[in-house]
Coordinates of C-alpha atoms in Angstrom, one line a residue:
Chain S
M1 CA -0.1 0.0 -0.1
L2 CA 2.6 2.5 1.1
P3 CA 4.8 3.9 -1.7
E4 CA 8.3 2.4 -1.7
I5 CA 9.9 5.7 -1.3
L6 CA 8.3 6.1 2.2
I7 CA 9.5 2.6 3.2
S8 CA 13.1 3.3 2.1
N9 CA 13.1 6.4 4.2
S10 CA 11.2 5.2 7.0
W11 CA 14.2 5.1 9.3
L12 CA 14.8 8.9 8.8
L13 CA 11.1 9.6 9.3
L14 CA 11.1 7.6 12.5
Q15 CA 13.9 9.8 13.8
G16 CA 12.0 12.9 12.9
V17 CA 8.9 11.4 14.8
E18 CA 11.1 10.8 17.8
R19 CA 12.3 14.4 17.9
T20 CA 8.8 15.7 17.3
L21 CA 7.4 13.5 20.2
E22 CA 10.3 14.7 22.5
L23 CA 9.6 18.3 21.7
S24 CA 5.9 17.8 22.2
I25 CA 6.1 16.0 25.5
A26 CA 8.5 18.3 27.0
T27 CA 6.5 21.4 25.9
V28 CA 3.2 19.9 27.2
L29 CA 4.8 19.3 30.6
F30 CA 6.4 22.7 30.9
S31 CA 3.5 24.7 29.4
S32 CA 1.0 22.9 31.7
A33 CA 3.1 23.8 34.7
I34 CA 3.4 27.4 33.5
G35 CA -0.3 27.5 32.7
L36 CA -1.5 26.1 36.0
L37 CA 0.7 28.5 37.9
A38 CA -0.5 31.5 35.9
A39 CA -4.2 30.4 36.2
L40 CA -3.9 30.2 40.0
L41 CA -2.1 33.5 40.2
R42 CA -4.6 35.1 37.9
T43 CA -7.7 33.8 40.0
F44 CA -6.3 34.0 43.4
G45 CA -3.2 36.1 43.4
W46 CA -2.2 39.6 44.5
W47 CA -3.5 42.2 42.1
A48 CA 0.1 42.8 40.6
F49 CA 0.3 39.1 39.6
R50 CA -3.1 39.5 37.9
V51 CA -1.9 42.3 35.8
V52 CA 1.3 40.5 34.9
V53 CA -0.6 37.3 33.8
D54 CA -3.2 39.4 31.8
F55 CA -0.4 41.2 30.0
Y56 CA 1.4 37.9 29.3
V57 CA -1.7 36.2 27.9
Y58 CA -2.5 39.3 25.9
V59 CA 1.0 39.4 24.3
V60 CA 1.1 35.8 23.5
R61 CA -2.5 35.8 22.1
G62 CA -1.6 38.6 19.7
V63 CA 1.8 37.5 18.5
P64 CA 2.6 34.6 16.2
L65 CA 4.7 31.7 17.6
L66 CA 7.0 31.9 14.7
L67 CA 8.0 35.4 15.6
L68 CA 8.9 34.3 19.2
L69 CA 11.0 31.5 17.7
F70 CA 12.8 33.9 15.4
F71 CA 13.3 36.3 18.3
M72 CA 14.9 33.6 20.4
Y73 CA 17.0 32.2 17.5
Y74 CA 18.2 35.4 15.7
G75 CA 17.6 38.0 18.3
L76 CA 18.8 36.7 21.6
P77 CA 22.3 35.7 20.4
Y78 CA 22.9 39.5 20.0
S79 CA 22.5 40.0 23.7
G80 CA 24.9 37.2 24.5
I81 CA 22.2 34.6 25.3
D82 CA 22.8 31.9 22.9
L83 CA 20.3 29.0 23.5
A84 CA 20.8 25.7 21.6
P85 CA 17.9 25.2 19.2
I86 CA 16.3 22.1 21.1
P87 CA 16.1 23.7 24.7
G88 CA 15.4 27.1 23.1
G89 CA 12.6 25.8 21.0
I90 CA 11.1 23.9 24.0
L91 CA 11.4 27.1 26.2
V92 CA 9.7 29.4 23.6
M93 CA 6.9 27.0 22.8
S94 CA 6.3 26.3 26.6
V95 CA 6.1 30.1 27.3
Y96 CA 3.8 30.5 24.2
F97 CA 1.5 27.5 25.0
G98 CA 1.7 28.2 28.8
A99 CA -0.6 31.2 28.1
F100 CA -3.2 29.0 26.3
M101 CA -2.9 26.5 29.1
S102 CA -3.5 29.2 31.7
E103 CA -6.8 30.2 29.9
V104 CA -7.8 26.4 29.8
F105 CA -7.2 25.9 33.5
R106 CA -8.8 29.4 34.4
A107 CA -12.0 28.4 32.5
A108 CA -12.1 25.2 34.5
I109 CA -11.4 26.8 37.9
E110 CA -14.2 29.4 37.2
A111 CA -16.5 26.6 36.1
L112 CA -16.3 24.9 39.4
P113 CA -19.6 25.3 41.3
R114 CA -19.6 27.7 44.2
A115 CA -21.0 25.2 46.4
Q116 CA -17.6 23.4 46.4
W117 CA -16.0 26.5 47.8
D118 CA -18.8 27.0 50.4
A119 CA -18.5 23.3 51.5
A120 CA -14.7 23.6 51.9
R121 CA -14.9 26.8 53.9
S122 CA -17.6 25.5 56.1
L123 CA -15.2 22.6 56.9
G124 CA -12.8 25.2 58.1
M125 CA -10.3 24.8 55.2
R126 CA -7.9 27.7 54.2
L127 CA -7.1 28.8 50.8
P128 CA -4.0 26.8 50.2
L129 CA -5.7 23.6 51.3
I130 CA -8.9 24.3 49.4
L131 CA -6.8 24.8 46.3
V132 CA -4.7 21.6 46.7
I133 CA -7.5 19.2 47.7
V134 CA -10.6 20.7 46.2
V135 CA -10.1 23.1 43.4
V136 CA -7.0 21.8 41.4
P137 CA -8.0 18.2 41.3
Q138 CA -11.5 18.9 40.0
A139 CA -10.3 21.8 37.7
V140 CA -7.8 19.5 36.0
R141 CA -10.6 16.9 35.3
L142 CA -12.9 19.6 34.0
S143 CA -10.3 21.0 31.8
A144 CA -9.4 17.7 30.1
P145 CA -11.2 18.2 26.8
A146 CA -9.8 21.7 26.2
F147 CA -6.4 20.6 27.5
I148 CA -6.2 17.9 24.8
N149 CA -7.3 20.3 22.1
T150 CA -4.6 22.5 23.2
C151 CA -2.1 19.7 23.1
I152 CA -3.2 18.9 19.5
L153 CA -2.4 22.5 18.5
L154 CA 0.9 22.2 20.3
I155 CA 2.0 19.1 18.4
K156 CA 1.1 20.7 15.1
S157 CA 3.0 23.9 16.1
T158 CA 6.2 21.9 16.7
S159 CA 6.4 21.7 12.9
L160 CA 7.4 25.4 13.1
V161 CA 10.7 24.8 14.7
S162 CA 11.7 23.2 11.3
I163 CA 11.9 26.8 10.1
I164 CA 14.6 27.6 12.5
G165 CA 16.5 24.5 11.5
L166 CA 15.5 21.8 14.0
S167 CA 15.4 18.4 12.4
E168 CA 11.9 17.2 13.6
L169 CA 9.4 15.4 11.4
T170 CA 8.5 18.2 9.1
M171 CA 12.3 19.1 8.6
V172 CA 13.2 15.5 7.8
G173 CA 10.3 15.3 5.3
R174 CA 11.6 18.4 3.5
Q175 CA 15.1 17.0 3.5
I176 CA 13.9 13.8 1.9
V177 CA 11.9 15.8 -0.7
E178 CA 15.0 17.7 -1.6
R179 CA 16.9 14.5 -2.2
T180 CA 14.1 12.5 -3.9
F181 CA 12.0 15.1 -5.7
A182 CA 8.8 13.3 -4.6
P183 CA 7.0 15.9 -2.5
F184 CA 3.6 14.4 -2.8
Q185 CA 4.3 10.9 -1.4
I186 CA 6.8 12.1 1.2
L187 CA 4.7 15.1 2.4
L188 CA 1.5 13.1 2.4
G189 CA 3.4 10.4 4.5
V190 CA 4.5 13.1 7.0
A191 CA 0.9 14.4 7.1
L192 CA -0.3 11.0 7.8
I193 CA 2.1 10.5 10.7
Y194 CA 0.9 13.8 12.3
F195 CA -2.7 12.8 11.7
L196 CA -2.2 9.4 13.4
I197 CA -0.6 11.1 16.5
C198 CA -3.2 13.9 16.7
Y199 CA -6.3 12.0 15.7
S200 CA -5.6 9.3 18.3
L201 CA -5.2 12.1 20.9
S202 CA -8.5 13.7 19.8
R203 CA -10.2 10.3 20.3
L204 CA -9.0 10.4 23.8
G205 CA -10.3 14.0 24.1
R206 CA -13.8 12.7 23.2
Y207 CA -13.6 10.0 25.7
A208 CA -12.5 12.6 28.3
E209 CA -15.4 14.8 27.3
K210 CA -17.9 12.0 28.0
R211 CA -16.3 11.3 31.3
T212 CA -16.3 14.8 32.6
R213 CA -20.0 15.1 31.4
Y214 CA -21.0 12.1 33.5
A215 CA -19.2 13.4 36.6
H216 CA -22.0 15.8 37.5
Chain U
M1 CA 10.1 50.7 7.8
P2 CA 8.4 50.9 4.4
S3 CA 9.1 47.2 3.8
L4 CA 7.4 46.3 7.1
L5 CA 4.3 48.4 6.1
E6 CA 4.3 46.6 2.7
G7 CA 4.4 43.4 4.6
T8 CA 1.5 44.5 6.8
V9 CA -0.6 45.2 3.8
I10 CA 0.0 41.7 2.5
T11 CA -0.6 40.2 5.8
L12 CA -4.0 42.1 6.0
E13 CA -4.9 41.1 2.5
L14 CA -4.2 37.5 3.1
S15 CA -6.0 37.5 6.4
A16 CA -9.0 39.2 5.0
L17 CA -9.2 36.9 2.0
A18 CA -8.6 33.7 4.2
I19 CA -11.3 34.8 6.7
T20 CA -13.8 35.5 4.1
A21 CA -13.2 32.2 2.2
A22 CA -13.0 30.2 5.4
L23 CA -16.3 31.7 6.7
I24 CA -18.1 30.6 3.5
L25 CA -16.4 27.3 3.1
G26 CA -16.9 26.5 6.8
M27 CA -20.6 27.1 6.6
V28 CA -20.9 24.7 3.6
I29 CA -19.0 22.1 5.5
A30 CA -21.1 22.6 8.8
L31 CA -24.4 22.2 6.9
A32 CA -23.0 19.2 5.2
A33 CA -22.0 17.7 8.5
L34 CA -25.4 18.5 10.1
S35 CA -27.4 17.3 7.0
G36 CA -27.8 13.8 8.3
R37 CA -27.1 12.3 5.0
K38 CA -24.3 9.8 4.9
A39 CA -23.1 10.9 1.5
M40 CA -22.5 14.4 3.0
T41 CA -21.6 13.9 6.6
L42 CA -18.8 11.4 5.8
P43 CA -16.8 13.6 3.5
A44 CA -17.3 16.6 5.7
G45 CA -16.2 14.8 8.7
A46 CA -13.1 13.4 6.9
F47 CA -12.2 16.9 5.7
V48 CA -12.6 18.3 9.1
Q49 CA -10.5 15.6 10.8
S50 CA -7.7 15.7 8.3
M51 CA -7.3 19.5 8.4
R52 CA -7.5 19.6 12.2
N53 CA -5.0 17.0 12.7
T54 CA -2.2 17.9 10.4
P55 CA 0.0 21.0 10.7
L56 CA -0.6 24.1 8.5
L57 CA 3.1 24.0 7.5
V58 CA 2.9 20.5 6.0
Q59 CA -0.3 21.4 4.2
L60 CA 1.4 24.5 2.8
Y61 CA 4.4 22.5 1.6
L62 CA 1.9 20.0 0.0
V63 CA 0.1 22.7 -1.8
Y64 CA 3.2 24.7 -2.8
F65 CA 5.8 21.9 -3.6
G66 CA 3.4 19.0 -4.2
L67 CA 1.1 20.7 -6.8
G68 CA 4.2 22.3 -8.3
M69 CA 5.7 18.9 -8.9
I70 CA 2.7 17.7 -11.0
G71 CA 2.6 20.8 -13.2
L72 CA 0.0 22.7 -11.2
G73 CA 2.4 25.2 -10.0
L74 CA 0.6 28.0 -8.0
S75 CA 2.2 31.3 -6.7
A76 CA 3.3 31.3 -3.1
F77 CA 0.6 33.8 -2.3
L78 CA -2.1 31.6 -3.7
S79 CA -0.8 28.4 -2.2
G80 CA -0.6 30.1 1.2
L81 CA -4.2 31.4 0.8
I82 CA -5.5 27.8 0.0
A83 CA -3.7 26.3 2.8
L84 CA -4.9 28.9 5.3
T85 CA -8.4 28.6 4.0
A86 CA -8.5 24.9 4.1
Q87 CA -7.1 24.5 7.6
N88 CA -9.4 27.3 9.1
S89 CA -12.5 26.4 7.4
A90 CA -12.4 23.1 9.3
Y91 CA -12.1 24.9 12.6
I92 CA -14.9 27.4 11.6
A93 CA -17.1 24.5 10.5
E94 CA -16.8 23.1 14.0
I95 CA -17.6 26.5 15.6
Y96 CA -20.7 26.8 13.4
R97 CA -21.7 23.3 14.3
G98 CA -21.2 23.8 18.0
G99 CA -23.2 27.0 17.8
L100 CA -26.2 25.4 16.0
Q101 CA -26.2 22.4 18.2
S102 CA -26.2 24.6 21.4
V103 CA -29.7 25.9 20.5
G104 CA -31.9 24.0 22.9
R105 CA -34.2 21.3 21.7
T106 CA -37.2 22.9 23.3
Q107 CA -36.6 25.9 21.0
I108 CA -37.0 23.8 18.0
E109 CA -40.1 22.0 19.5
A110 CA -41.6 25.3 20.3
G111 CA -41.2 26.2 16.6
K112 CA -42.7 23.0 15.5
A113 CA -45.7 23.4 17.8
L114 CA -46.3 26.8 16.2
G115 CA -46.5 25.0 12.9
M116 CA -43.3 26.4 11.5
R117 CA -41.6 24.6 8.7
R118 CA -38.1 23.0 8.9
R119 CA -36.7 26.0 6.9
E120 CA -38.4 28.6 9.1
I121 CA -37.3 27.0 12.2
F122 CA -33.7 27.1 10.9
E123 CA -33.9 30.7 9.7
L124 CA -35.9 32.3 12.4
I125 CA -35.0 30.3 15.5
E126 CA -31.7 28.4 15.2
L127 CA -29.7 30.7 13.1
P128 CA -30.1 34.0 15.0
Q129 CA -29.4 32.3 18.4
A130 CA -26.5 30.3 17.1
F131 CA -25.1 33.6 15.4
M132 CA -24.5 35.3 18.7
R133 CA -22.9 32.3 20.3
V134 CA -20.4 31.8 17.5
V135 CA -19.1 35.4 17.6
P136 CA -16.6 35.0 20.5
P137 CA -15.1 31.8 19.1
L138 CA -14.9 33.2 15.5
C139 CA -13.0 36.2 16.9
N140 CA -10.4 33.8 18.4
Q141 CA -10.2 32.0 15.0
F142 CA -9.7 35.3 13.1
I143 CA -6.8 36.1 15.4
Q144 CA -5.4 32.7 14.8
I145 CA -5.7 33.2 11.0
I146 CA -3.9 36.5 11.2
K147 CA -1.1 34.9 13.3
D148 CA -0.9 31.9 11.0
T149 CA -0.2 34.1 8.0
S150 CA 3.3 34.4 9.5
I151 CA 3.9 30.7 8.6
L152 CA 3.7 31.6 5.0
S153 CA 7.0 33.3 5.3
A154 CA 8.5 29.8 5.1
I155 CA 7.6 29.9 1.3
A156 CA 8.7 33.4 1.0
V157 CA 5.3 35.2 0.6
G158 CA 6.3 38.7 1.3
E159 CA 4.1 39.3 4.4
L160 CA 4.9 40.9 7.6
M161 CA 7.0 38.1 9.1
H162 CA 9.0 37.6 5.9
Q163 CA 9.8 41.3 5.5
G164 CA 10.9 41.5 9.1
K165 CA 13.2 38.6 8.8
M166 CA 14.8 39.9 5.6
L167 CA 15.1 43.4 7.1
S168 CA 16.8 41.9 10.1
E169 CA 19.2 40.1 8.0
R170 CA 20.0 43.2 6.1
T171 CA 20.5 45.6 8.9
A172 CA 21.5 43.4 11.9
A173 CA 19.1 45.4 14.1
T174 CA 17.4 42.1 14.9
Y175 CA 16.0 43.1 18.3
E176 CA 14.4 46.3 17.2
I177 CA 12.9 44.9 14.1
F178 CA 11.4 41.7 15.8
I179 CA 9.9 43.8 18.6
M180 CA 8.5 46.2 16.0
V181 CA 7.0 43.2 13.9
G182 CA 5.4 41.9 17.2
L183 CA 3.9 45.2 17.9
F184 CA 2.4 45.4 14.4
Y185 CA 0.8 41.9 15.0
L186 CA -0.3 43.0 18.4
V187 CA -2.0 46.1 17.1
I188 CA -3.7 44.2 14.2
T189 CA -5.1 41.4 16.6
S190 CA -6.1 44.0 19.2
I191 CA -8.2 45.9 16.7
V192 CA -9.9 42.6 15.7
T193 CA -10.6 41.8 19.3
F194 CA -11.9 45.2 20.1
A195 CA -14.1 45.3 16.9
T196 CA -15.7 41.9 17.7
R197 CA -16.3 42.9 21.4
S198 CA -18.1 46.0 20.4
F199 CA -20.0 44.1 17.7
E200 CA -21.1 41.6 20.4
R201 CA -22.2 44.3 22.7
R202 CA -24.3 46.1 19.9
F203 CA -26.0 43.0 18.8
A204 CA -26.4 41.2 22.2
I205 CA -29.8 39.8 22.6
A206 CA -31.5 39.5 25.9
H207 CA -32.4 35.9 26.8

């Protein structure tokens, strides 16, 4: 079924997949941490923190990821900060998607029924304890569908680091195209690999959505 | 500076064309997906899933390099416009579908009880209510489209990002130029957000 050209290059493509998955997993982890922290600070923090988080989300929402990648890759070396492409890419993508994740978590925190708060307060709990054992566990569960959608966007966006020369799946695909002059077969193969990763994740999202709906 | 302004014009052109095309194509796909006929729901679903689950950059390369290879070479601008429209019409179709499905069953039943026809129910009950609900997510999608035009710099469409990068290579004032480019994007997306907010407020219907 598969064109021979894909099979003969499957080793290279697999290496690209590995790098793409590495980048994706690291970025999901870091951006979730940034997002959760930002969401908590935005919802419960001191007013100065709220202003900072709002500004961060506003800037990231209005600026393309590619620009931030260029800034890191071409701009920062001028000020003596020379990040290697892989950690630099992960850092920039984590900061970028951290803002999206913070909105995902914030919506979930705000969707939590007031009665949960009232119940926790009437049991004599203080804010840190309420956050740790009442709010965060439920909010994380509520946010599952939106979280998975953001993860899919994130995985697709890792293709952009190929533009700053990181050899993940898209870059490997382009390199094979340059060598073989078979753009259709190779790029469709690359698209298919992304599809398999993201589509299976979106099925998981559907399942999560059903589970969260039954929880009430 | 003049090259950045030139790039901004191209970014705005691309965004406006892609938004218009995706709004129309998205409606066609959403109606097909909701038609209840297998011959229409299946291709609509396949289109939406394949667009949503593959990166824009790969789609862009497929259109630009792939079609070029089989003799259907399109200009970079047109290839970019096609890829942007294809990807975003899938997202917009899902927004429409969500909006239409969010109109309560009882609303439709009330329409039926009043003896309205299927078409009347759609035009007078479902569409106006769904319309207000899709405005905020559509605003987000417009911003996404504007930001996504930057990806077209990868095939050297002379939009804002590409102009910024070329300028920074020529002048070595990388910092200033990228911050400038960022501000340009921020201004454009802020205007879009502001415009949709005031639109929302003006046409808000009391429930």
